Coordinates of C-alpha atoms in Angstrom, one line a residue:
Chain B
M255 CA 104.3 114.2 141.8
N256 CA 106.0 116.6 144.2
K257 CA 104.0 119.3 146.1
R258 CA 105.3 122.2 144.0
T259 CA 104.3 120.6 140.7
L260 CA 100.9 119.7 142.1
A261 CA 100.4 123.2 143.3
A262 CA 101.5 124.6 140.0
L263 CA 99.1 122.3 138.2
V264 CA 96.2 123.2 140.4
L265 CA 96.9 126.8 140.0
L266 CA 97.2 126.7 136.3
C267 CA 94.1 124.6 135.7
A268 CA 91.9 126.5 138.1
S269 CA 93.1 130.0 137.6
P270 CA 91.4 132.2 134.9
L271 CA 91.5 130.0 131.9
F272 CA 90.7 132.5 129.3
T273 CA 93.3 135.2 128.9
A274 CA 92.5 138.7 127.8
A275 CA 94.1 138.0 124.5
R276 CA 91.7 137.8 121.6
A277 CA 92.5 137.5 117.9
E278 CA 90.5 137.3 114.8
P279 CA 91.0 134.1 112.8
V280 CA 93.3 134.8 109.8
A281 CA 91.8 136.0 106.6
E282 CA 93.7 133.6 104.4
T283 CA 92.6 130.9 101.9
L284 CA 93.7 127.4 102.3
E285 CA 94.9 125.8 99.2
I286 CA 96.1 122.2 99.5
D287 CA 98.5 121.5 96.6
G288 CA 96.9 124.5 94.8
E289 CA 93.3 123.2 95.3
A290 CA 91.2 125.8 97.2
M291 CA 89.3 124.7 100.3
I292 CA 86.2 126.3 101.7
T293 CA 87.3 127.5 105.2
E294 CA 84.4 129.9 105.7
A295 CA 80.8 129.3 104.7
P296 CA 77.4 130.7 105.6
A297 CA 76.0 128.8 108.5
P298 CA 73.4 126.2 107.7
K299 CA 69.8 127.5 108.0
D300 CA 68.0 124.2 108.5
P301 CA 67.1 123.5 111.2
P302 CA 67.2 127.2 112.3
G303 CA 69.1 128.6 115.3
H304 CA 72.7 128.2 114.3
P305 CA 74.8 130.3 116.7
F306 CA 77.1 131.8 114.0
D307 CA 76.5 133.6 110.8
V308 CA 79.6 132.2 109.3
V309 CA 81.2 128.8 110.1
K310 CA 85.0 128.8 110.1
S311 CA 87.5 126.0 109.8
G312 CA 89.9 125.4 112.7
W313 CA 92.7 125.9 110.2
L314 CA 92.1 129.7 110.4
Y315 CA 92.9 129.8 114.1
R316 CA 96.3 128.1 113.9
E317 CA 99.8 129.6 113.7
P318 CA 101.5 130.1 110.3
D319 CA 103.7 127.0 110.5
T320 CA 100.9 124.7 111.4
R321 CA 98.8 126.1 108.6
A322 CA 101.7 125.7 106.1
M323 CA 102.0 122.1 107.1
E324 CA 98.5 121.3 106.0
A325 CA 98.7 123.3 102.8
D326 CA 101.3 120.9 101.3
S327 CA 100.2 117.3 101.1
F328 CA 103.8 116.2 101.1
E329 CA 104.7 118.1 104.3
N330 CA 101.6 116.9 106.1
P331 CA 102.6 113.9 108.1
G332 CA 99.0 112.8 108.3
M333 CA 99.3 111.7 104.7
L334 CA 101.6 108.9 105.9
N335 CA 98.5 107.5 107.7
V336 CA 96.4 108.0 104.6
E337 CA 98.8 105.9 102.6
R338 CA 98.7 103.3 105.3
G339 CA 94.9 103.4 105.1
E340 CA 95.2 102.6 101.4
E341 CA 97.2 99.5 102.2
V342 CA 94.5 98.5 104.7
W343 CA 91.8 99.1 102.0
N344 CA 93.6 96.6 99.8
T345 CA 94.4 93.9 102.4
V346 CA 92.3 90.7 102.4
E347 CA 91.1 89.9 105.9
G348 CA 88.4 87.6 107.5
E349 CA 86.8 84.3 106.5
A350 CA 85.1 85.7 103.4
G351 CA 88.6 86.2 101.9
K352 CA 87.8 89.8 100.8
S353 CA 89.4 93.2 101.1
C354 CA 87.5 96.5 101.0
A355 CA 88.7 96.8 97.4
S356 CA 87.1 93.5 96.5
C357 CA 83.7 95.1 96.7
H358 CA 84.3 98.8 96.5
G359 CA 87.1 98.9 93.9
D360 CA 89.0 102.2 93.4
A361 CA 88.2 104.3 96.5
A362 CA 89.1 107.5 94.5
K363 CA 85.9 106.8 92.5
T364 CA 83.6 104.9 94.9
M365 CA 84.3 106.8 98.1
K366 CA 84.4 110.3 96.6
G367 CA 82.0 112.5 98.5
V368 CA 81.0 109.7 100.9
G369 CA 83.0 111.0 103.9
A370 CA 81.4 114.5 103.5
S371 CA 77.9 113.0 104.0
Y372 CA 78.6 111.2 107.3
P373 CA 77.3 110.6 110.0
K374 CA 74.5 109.0 107.9
W375 CA 71.3 107.2 109.0
N376 CA 71.6 103.4 108.9
A377 CA 68.2 101.9 108.7
K378 CA 69.3 98.4 109.6
A379 CA 71.0 99.5 112.8
G380 CA 68.3 102.1 113.6
K381 CA 70.9 104.7 114.4
P382 CA 73.4 107.0 112.6
F383 CA 76.7 105.5 111.5
D384 CA 79.9 107.4 111.2
I385 CA 82.6 106.1 108.9
E386 CA 84.1 104.1 111.8
L387 CA 80.9 102.2 112.4
Q388 CA 80.2 101.6 108.7
I389 CA 83.7 100.1 108.4
N390 CA 83.0 97.8 111.3
A391 CA 79.6 96.8 109.8
C392 CA 81.4 95.9 106.5
R393 CA 84.1 94.0 108.3
T394 CA 81.7 91.9 110.3
A395 CA 78.9 91.4 107.8
Q396 CA 80.7 91.4 104.5
M397 CA 84.2 90.2 105.3
K398 CA 83.5 88.0 108.3
A399 CA 86.4 89.7 110.0
E400 CA 86.5 91.1 113.6
A401 CA 85.2 94.6 114.2
Y402 CA 88.0 97.1 115.0
K403 CA 88.4 98.2 118.6
F404 CA 87.9 101.9 119.2
D405 CA 90.9 103.9 117.9
A406 CA 92.7 100.8 116.5
R407 CA 95.5 102.2 114.3
D408 CA 94.0 100.5 111.2
Q409 CA 90.6 102.0 112.0
V410 CA 91.9 105.5 112.2
D411 CA 94.1 105.2 109.1
L412 CA 91.3 103.6 107.0
T413 CA 88.8 106.2 108.1
A414 CA 91.3 109.0 107.1
Y415 CA 91.8 107.3 103.7
I416 CA 88.0 107.2 103.1
K417 CA 87.5 110.8 104.2
H418 CA 90.5 112.0 102.2
Q419 CA 88.6 110.9 99.1
S420 CA 86.3 113.8 99.9
L421 CA 89.0 116.4 100.2
G422 CA 87.6 119.8 99.3
I423 CA 84.0 118.6 99.2
P424 CA 81.7 120.6 101.6
V425 CA 80.3 118.7 104.6
K426 CA 76.5 118.1 104.2
I427 CA 74.6 115.5 106.2
D428 CA 71.1 114.3 105.6
L429 CA 69.0 115.1 108.7
S430 CA 65.8 114.1 107.1
A431 CA 66.6 110.4 107.1
G432 CA 65.2 108.1 109.7
D433 CA 65.4 109.5 113.2
M434 CA 68.4 111.8 112.6
M435 CA 66.6 114.8 114.0
S436 CA 66.3 113.3 117.4
W437 CA 70.0 112.4 117.4
W438 CA 70.7 116.0 116.4
Q439 CA 68.6 117.2 119.3
T440 CA 70.4 114.9 121.8
G441 CA 73.7 116.1 120.4
K442 CA 72.7 119.7 120.8
D443 CA 71.5 119.2 124.4
R444 CA 74.9 117.6 125.2
Y445 CA 76.7 120.4 123.5
Y446 CA 75.2 123.0 125.8
L447 CA 75.3 120.8 128.9
R448 CA 77.8 122.0 131.6
T449 CA 79.8 119.2 133.1
G450 CA 82.9 118.6 135.2
Q451 CA 84.6 120.4 138.0
L452 CA 85.1 123.4 135.6
N453 CA 81.4 123.4 134.8
F454 CA 81.9 124.0 131.1
A455 CA 79.8 123.0 128.1
C456 CA 81.3 122.6 124.6
A457 CA 79.6 125.9 123.9
S458 CA 81.5 127.6 126.7
C459 CA 84.7 127.2 124.8
H460 CA 83.7 126.9 121.1
E461 CA 80.9 129.4 121.0
K462 CA 81.2 131.9 123.8
N463 CA 85.0 132.0 123.8
S464 CA 85.7 131.1 120.2
G465 CA 88.4 133.6 119.1
N466 CA 89.7 133.9 122.6
Y467 CA 92.8 132.2 123.9
L468 CA 92.5 129.3 126.4
R469 CA 96.0 129.8 127.7
A470 CA 98.1 129.3 124.5
D471 CA 95.3 127.8 122.4
H472 CA 93.4 130.0 120.1
L473 CA 89.9 128.6 120.4
S474 CA 88.1 127.8 117.2
Q475 CA 84.5 126.9 116.6
G476 CA 85.4 123.3 117.2
N477 CA 84.4 122.0 113.8
S478 CA 84.9 118.4 112.7
N479 CA 85.7 118.8 109.0
G480 CA 89.4 117.9 109.3
F481 CA 89.1 114.6 111.2
P482 CA 90.9 112.3 111.6
T483 CA 93.4 115.1 112.2
Y484 CA 97.2 115.0 112.5
R485 CA 97.9 116.6 115.9
L486 CA 101.4 117.8 116.7
K487 CA 100.8 117.0 120.3
Q488 CA 100.4 113.3 119.7
S489 CA 102.5 113.4 116.5
N490 CA 99.8 111.1 115.1
L491 CA 96.4 111.0 113.5
V492 CA 93.6 111.5 116.1
S493 CA 90.0 110.4 115.6
L494 CA 87.1 112.8 116.2
H495 CA 85.8 110.8 119.2
N496 CA 89.3 110.9 120.7
R497 CA 89.2 114.7 120.4
F498 CA 85.7 114.9 121.9
R499 CA 86.9 112.8 124.8
G500 CA 89.9 115.0 125.3
C501 CA 87.8 118.1 125.3
V502 CA 85.5 116.6 127.9
R503 CA 88.4 115.5 130.0
D504 CA 89.7 119.1 130.0
T505 CA 86.6 120.1 131.9
R506 CA 87.5 117.5 134.5
A507 CA 84.5 115.4 133.6
E508 CA 84.4 111.7 133.0
P509 CA 84.7 111.3 129.2
P510 CA 81.8 109.4 127.4
K511 CA 82.5 105.8 126.6
A512 CA 84.1 104.8 123.3
F513 CA 81.5 104.2 120.5
S514 CA 78.7 105.5 122.9
D515 CA 75.5 107.0 121.6
E516 CA 76.5 110.1 123.4
L517 CA 79.5 110.6 121.2
M518 CA 77.6 109.7 118.1
A519 CA 74.9 112.3 118.9
L520 CA 77.6 114.9 119.4
E521 CA 79.1 113.9 116.1
V522 CA 75.8 114.4 114.3
Y523 CA 75.3 117.8 115.8
V524 CA 78.9 119.0 115.4
A525 CA 79.0 117.9 111.8
W526 CA 75.8 120.0 111.2
R527 CA 77.4 123.0 112.9
G528 CA 80.2 122.8 110.3
E529 CA 78.2 122.2 107.2
G530 CA 79.5 124.0 104.2
L531 CA 83.2 123.6 105.2
S532 CA 85.4 121.5 103.0
V533 CA 86.5 118.1 104.2
E534 CA 90.2 118.7 105.1
T535 CA 91.1 115.2 106.2
P536 CA 93.9 114.9 107.3
A537 CA 93.9 118.4 108.8
V538 CA 97.0 119.5 110.8
R539 CA 96.4 121.0 114.3
Q540 CA 98.6 121.8 117.3
Chain E
M190 CA 105.0 100.7 115.8
A191 CA 104.1 99.9 112.2
T192 CA 107.0 99.5 109.8
P193 CA 108.4 102.9 109.0
K194 CA 107.5 104.1 105.5
P195 CA 109.6 106.7 103.7
R196 CA 108.1 109.3 101.3
V197 CA 110.4 111.3 99.0
K198 CA 109.7 114.1 96.6
V199 CA 112.2 114.7 93.8
P200 CA 111.5 116.4 90.5
K201 CA 111.4 114.0 87.5
K202 CA 113.5 116.3 85.3
A203 CA 116.2 119.0 85.6
S204 CA 118.6 120.9 83.4
A205 CA 122.3 120.1 83.7
G206 CA 123.8 121.8 86.8
E207 CA 120.4 122.8 88.1
I208 CA 119.9 123.0 91.9
I209 CA 116.7 121.2 92.9
T210 CA 114.8 120.9 96.2
I211 CA 114.3 117.5 97.7
K212 CA 111.8 116.7 100.5
T213 CA 111.7 113.5 102.6
L214 CA 109.4 112.2 105.3
I215 CA 109.4 108.9 107.1
S216 CA 106.9 107.5 109.6
H217 CA 108.7 106.9 112.9
D218 CA 107.9 107.6 116.5
M219 CA 111.4 108.8 117.3
E220 CA 111.0 107.5 120.9
S221 CA 113.3 109.8 122.8
G222 CA 114.2 107.7 125.8
Q223 CA 112.9 110.5 127.9
R224 CA 109.3 109.5 128.2
K225 CA 107.7 107.3 130.8
G226 CA 105.1 104.7 129.8
K227 CA 101.8 104.0 131.5
D228 CA 103.6 101.5 133.8
G229 CA 105.9 104.3 135.0
N230 CA 109.0 102.9 133.4
V231 CA 111.1 104.9 131.0
I232 CA 110.3 103.8 127.4
P233 CA 113.7 102.9 125.8
R234 CA 115.1 105.2 123.2
Q235 CA 114.5 104.2 119.6
I236 CA 115.1 106.8 116.9
I237 CA 116.3 107.1 113.3
N238 CA 119.9 108.2 114.0
K239 CA 121.2 108.8 110.5
F240 CA 119.8 109.9 107.1
T241 CA 121.8 110.0 103.9
C242 CA 121.2 111.1 100.3
E243 CA 123.5 110.0 97.5
F244 CA 123.4 110.7 93.8
N245 CA 124.9 108.1 91.5
G246 CA 127.0 106.9 94.5
M247 CA 128.2 110.3 95.5
K248 CA 127.4 111.9 98.8
V249 CA 124.9 114.8 98.5
F250 CA 123.5 115.4 102.0
E251 CA 123.6 113.6 105.4
C252 CA 122.1 114.2 108.8
D253 CA 122.9 112.8 112.2
L254 CA 119.8 112.8 114.3
D255 CA 119.4 113.1 118.1
P256 CA 116.2 112.4 120.0
A257 CA 115.2 116.1 119.8
V258 CA 114.2 115.6 116.1
A259 CA 110.4 115.4 115.9
A260 CA 108.5 112.2 115.2
N261 CA 108.1 111.4 111.5
P262 CA 111.4 113.1 110.6
Y263 CA 111.1 115.6 107.8
F264 CA 114.0 117.0 105.7
E265 CA 114.1 119.5 103.0
F266 CA 117.5 120.2 101.3
N267 CA 119.0 120.9 97.9
A268 CA 121.0 119.0 95.3
K269 CA 122.9 120.0 92.3
V270 CA 122.2 117.7 89.3
P271 CA 125.2 117.3 87.0
E272 CA 123.7 114.4 84.9
S273 CA 120.8 111.9 84.7
G274 CA 120.9 109.4 87.5
T275 CA 119.4 108.0 90.6
F276 CA 119.1 109.5 94.1
K277 CA 119.3 106.9 96.9
F278 CA 117.9 107.7 100.3
T279 CA 118.8 105.8 103.5
W280 CA 117.4 106.0 107.0
V281 CA 119.2 104.1 109.8
D282 CA 117.2 103.0 112.8
D283 CA 118.7 102.5 116.4
D284 CA 117.6 98.8 116.1
G285 CA 119.8 98.4 113.1
S286 CA 117.0 98.4 110.5
I287 CA 117.7 100.3 107.3
Y288 CA 114.9 101.9 105.2
T289 CA 115.7 103.0 101.7
D290 CA 114.1 104.7 98.7
E291 CA 115.3 105.5 95.2
Q292 CA 114.2 108.2 92.7
K293 CA 115.4 108.7 89.1
I294 CA 115.9 112.1 87.5
A295 CA 116.5 112.9 83.8
V296 CA 118.7 115.7 82.7
N297 CA 117.7 117.3 79.4
Chain Y
M96 CA 98.7 139.3 119.3
M97 CA 100.0 137.3 122.2
T98 CA 100.1 139.0 125.5
R99 CA 103.0 138.7 127.9
R100 CA 100.7 137.1 130.4
R101 CA 99.7 134.4 128.0
L102 CA 103.3 133.6 127.3
L103 CA 104.2 133.3 130.9
A104 CA 101.3 131.1 131.6
G105 CA 102.1 128.9 128.6
T106 CA 105.7 128.4 129.7
A107 CA 104.8 127.6 133.3
T108 CA 102.2 125.1 132.2
L109 CA 104.7 123.3 130.0
T110 CA 107.1 123.0 132.9
A111 CA 104.4 121.8 135.2
M112 CA 103.0 119.3 132.7
A113 CA 106.5 118.1 131.7
G114 CA 107.3 117.2 135.3
V115 CA 104.1 115.2 135.6
A116 CA 103.6 113.3 132.4
I117 CA 105.8 114.0 129.5
L118 CA 109.3 113.6 130.7
A119 CA 111.0 111.3 133.1
R120 CA 112.4 114.1 135.2
P121 CA 115.4 115.0 133.1
A122 CA 118.1 117.4 134.1
W123 CA 117.6 120.2 131.7
A124 CA 120.5 121.0 129.4
T125 CA 122.2 124.0 130.7
V126 CA 123.7 126.9 128.9
E127 CA 127.1 125.4 130.0
A128 CA 126.3 122.0 128.4
T129 CA 125.4 123.9 125.2
E130 CA 128.6 125.8 125.3
A131 CA 130.5 122.5 125.7
A132 CA 128.7 121.0 122.7
I133 CA 129.6 124.1 120.6
G134 CA 133.2 123.7 121.6
A135 CA 133.1 120.0 120.7
F136 CA 131.8 120.8 117.3
T137 CA 134.1 123.7 116.5
G138 CA 137.2 122.2 118.1
G139 CA 137.3 124.8 120.8
K140 CA 136.9 127.8 118.6
T141 CA 134.3 130.5 119.3
P142 CA 132.2 130.8 116.2
E143 CA 131.9 134.2 114.5
P144 CA 128.6 135.9 113.8
G145 CA 127.4 136.1 110.1
R146 CA 127.1 133.9 107.0
I147 CA 124.6 131.5 108.7
T148 CA 120.9 132.3 109.1
L149 CA 118.7 130.2 111.4
T150 CA 115.0 130.6 110.8
A151 CA 112.6 129.4 113.5
P152 CA 109.2 130.6 114.6
E153 CA 109.1 133.2 117.3
I154 CA 106.3 131.2 118.9
A155 CA 105.9 127.5 118.5
E156 CA 102.3 126.3 118.6
N157 CA 103.4 122.9 120.0
G158 CA 107.0 122.1 121.1
N159 CA 106.6 118.6 119.7
S160 CA 107.2 119.8 116.2
V161 CA 109.0 123.1 115.5
P162 CA 110.2 123.8 112.0
V163 CA 113.8 125.1 111.7
T164 CA 115.7 126.1 108.6
V165 CA 119.4 126.9 108.3
E166 CA 121.0 128.6 105.3
V167 CA 124.7 129.4 104.9
D168 CA 126.2 131.8 102.5
S169 CA 128.9 129.8 100.5
P170 CA 129.9 129.3 96.9
M171 CA 129.7 125.5 97.5
T172 CA 132.7 124.6 95.3
E173 CA 135.3 121.9 95.8
G174 CA 137.6 124.4 97.3
D175 CA 135.1 126.3 99.4
Y176 CA 132.0 124.8 100.9
V177 CA 130.1 124.3 104.1
A178 CA 131.1 121.0 105.7
S179 CA 128.5 120.8 108.4
V180 CA 125.9 122.6 110.4
T181 CA 124.9 121.5 113.9
I182 CA 121.7 122.6 115.7
L183 CA 121.6 122.8 119.5
A184 CA 118.9 123.7 122.0
D185 CA 119.9 125.0 125.4
G186 CA 116.6 124.1 127.3
N187 CA 116.2 120.5 126.2
P188 CA 117.3 117.5 128.3
N189 CA 120.3 117.3 126.0
P190 CA 121.5 120.2 123.8
E191 CA 122.2 118.1 120.6
V192 CA 119.4 118.2 118.1
A193 CA 120.8 117.4 114.6
T194 CA 123.9 117.8 112.5
F195 CA 123.7 118.3 108.7
H196 CA 126.6 117.4 106.4
F197 CA 126.9 119.1 103.1
T198 CA 129.0 118.6 100.0
P199 CA 129.5 120.6 96.8
L200 CA 126.8 118.4 95.3
S201 CA 124.3 119.9 97.8
G202 CA 124.3 123.0 95.6
T203 CA 123.4 125.3 98.4
A204 CA 124.0 124.8 102.1
A205 CA 120.4 124.9 103.3
A206 CA 118.2 122.5 105.1
T207 CA 114.9 122.3 107.0
T208 CA 113.8 119.9 109.6
R209 CA 111.3 119.7 112.5
I210 CA 112.5 119.6 116.1
R211 CA 111.3 119.1 119.7
L212 CA 111.6 121.9 122.2
A213 CA 110.7 121.1 125.8
K214 CA 110.2 124.7 126.8
T215 CA 111.0 128.3 125.7
Q216 CA 114.7 128.4 124.9
N217 CA 117.5 129.4 122.5
V218 CA 118.1 127.4 119.4
V219 CA 121.7 127.7 118.2
A220 CA 123.0 126.8 114.7
I221 CA 126.8 126.6 114.0
A222 CA 128.3 126.2 110.6
K223 CA 131.7 124.7 109.9
M224 CA 133.3 125.6 106.6
S225 CA 135.7 123.5 104.6
D226 CA 138.6 125.7 105.8
G227 CA 137.7 125.1 109.4
S228 CA 136.2 128.5 110.1
T229 CA 132.9 128.6 112.1
F230 CA 129.9 130.8 112.2
S231 CA 126.8 130.9 114.4
D232 CA 123.3 132.3 114.7
R233 CA 120.7 131.9 117.5
K234 CA 117.0 132.4 117.9
E235 CA 114.8 132.3 121.0
V236 CA 111.7 130.2 120.4
K237 CA 108.8 130.6 122.8
V238 CA 107.1 127.3 123.4
T239 CA 103.5 127.4 124.5
I240 CA 101.1 124.6 125.4
G241 CA 97.4 124.6 125.5
G242 CA 94.7 123.2 127.9
C243 CA 95.4 120.6 130.6
G244 CA 94.9 117.7 128.2
G245 CA 92.7 117.8 125.1

C-alpha cells in the first residue's frame, strides 16, 4: 500500500463517519412474486424495553434497484443458492446412507415455519441452536456425516433453503424455553457494548443512527429476517454470523470466533428485536 | 466454484407473432482477472464470454460478455414467436465449458 | 436525498479501497480508450444522438451489480433492424462491458443486464443499425461504497 492510499484510508475511516444526510426509509410494500411481506411491525412487548415502536425491514432502506431485485424471485440471484440448497437437501451423505429428505421428506411441508422460529432452545445441547447448528446436529447424529465448517457453501445454501420455506412468515422465537432468557440478556449486553478503535456498539449504528447515512450506507435497524442474504458486495449469499463479524470488524475490533456463544447470544437478541417481520430469505442487500 | 446452473423464464404460451419477454440467470463468479487473491497473486480471468438464444434453430439474441458483466450474469430481452417451438439457450465459459437450457413454447 | 458531501466521500472511499484490496492496480480506462472502442465498433463513424435510450441508476448502491437497460427505436423487420448494441464504461480498467446482437426475431431491440462499475463514471451505449448508421446515449452513474468492510 502506498502512503497516499494509506493516508486516504485513515482519513476516510477516522473522519466523521455519519454524514449529515438522513432519510426516512421508503413507505413501500414488498411483494415477492405478488405475495405481500411484513416489512413493518409493532415492536415485541415481551420482554419490555424494545428501543423502537415499529420494527422495520432492512429492505426499506435500500435503493430502488436493490429493492426490485428482491421483489422478483427470478431476478434474485440468491435463489440460485436456494436451488443449490435443495440439491444438498436431497443428497445422501455419511455412513447412515441418508439425506435430509430421507427423514424430513418434502421441505415445503416439513420445514414451513421452522426457520421463522429460530434460534430455538435445544435441551440436549443445553443452548440455543440456530439452523446452522441444527443442521450440523442432524449431520453428525442422524447421518453419521461430518459437521459443516463455518460458512461452508453447502451450509449457507442449505440454511437458505430451509429458511426460504418460511418466506413471508413473521419471525417469532420462544424465549420461555430452557435458559433462553439468559442468552437474550447476554446478547443484549453485547449489543450495547462499545468495542474497537471506533468505540462503537451495535446500537451506535443500528439504533442511534438508524436512518442516517454511514458514508454511502443508509443505516437500517440491523434486523436478521432476511438471512442468509444475497449481498451485491460479495455477489453471493452471506450468513448472519458473517454479517455480524463484518459489522464488528468495521469498528476495528477483533470479530468473535465462528460458532462462538457470543455470536449465538447476539443472534437470539437480534432475532427478538426483529420479531414480527416476515422471513425474507434470501433478501437482497447492497 | 460449483458447476454453473442456468435459470430461464419463458412463458409457456403465446399467440402467433407475439413479442414475449425472456429472463435468464446463471450462477457464475465472472472472475475478472483484475482481482488479487489472499496470496497476493492475480486470480486468472474466468468468465462466461458468450450467451446465445435460438428459436427453432434461428438466432434470436446474442451477447458477447466482457469481465465488466456482474457475477451471476442476468439477461432480459424479447423474442417474437412466429410458431410453436423450442428456445435453446447457451452460455460459453472461458474454460471451454458450455451450459445449455431448453424451453418449449406453444402458439395458440 | 444524497448530499454532495456524501457523494464525494463515497467516490473517494471506493478509489482508496480499490487500490488496496479489490483491484490489482489497473490502469483505468481513459476517455481516449473509450473513444477508440467506440470507433472500433462504428468503423470510425461518430454516432448520432437519438433512437437509443440507455437506462441506468443515477446512484448505484454497489458498483458490483448495476442494472442497465438499452432500448432502440426500430421496426425490427428484415430490411430495417438493429444489428448490435455495445455498452462501454469509461472509468473501468477496460472500457468494454458487453455487446448485444439482435435479429428481426428479437421483436424489439431491448435488453437488460447487470454490470460492474469500479467508480463514478459514464456508461455509453451505441447502436449499430442494419444499414450501418450508428446512434448513442450516455449516462453518468455515481458509484458509492459503504463502511470500511462489513
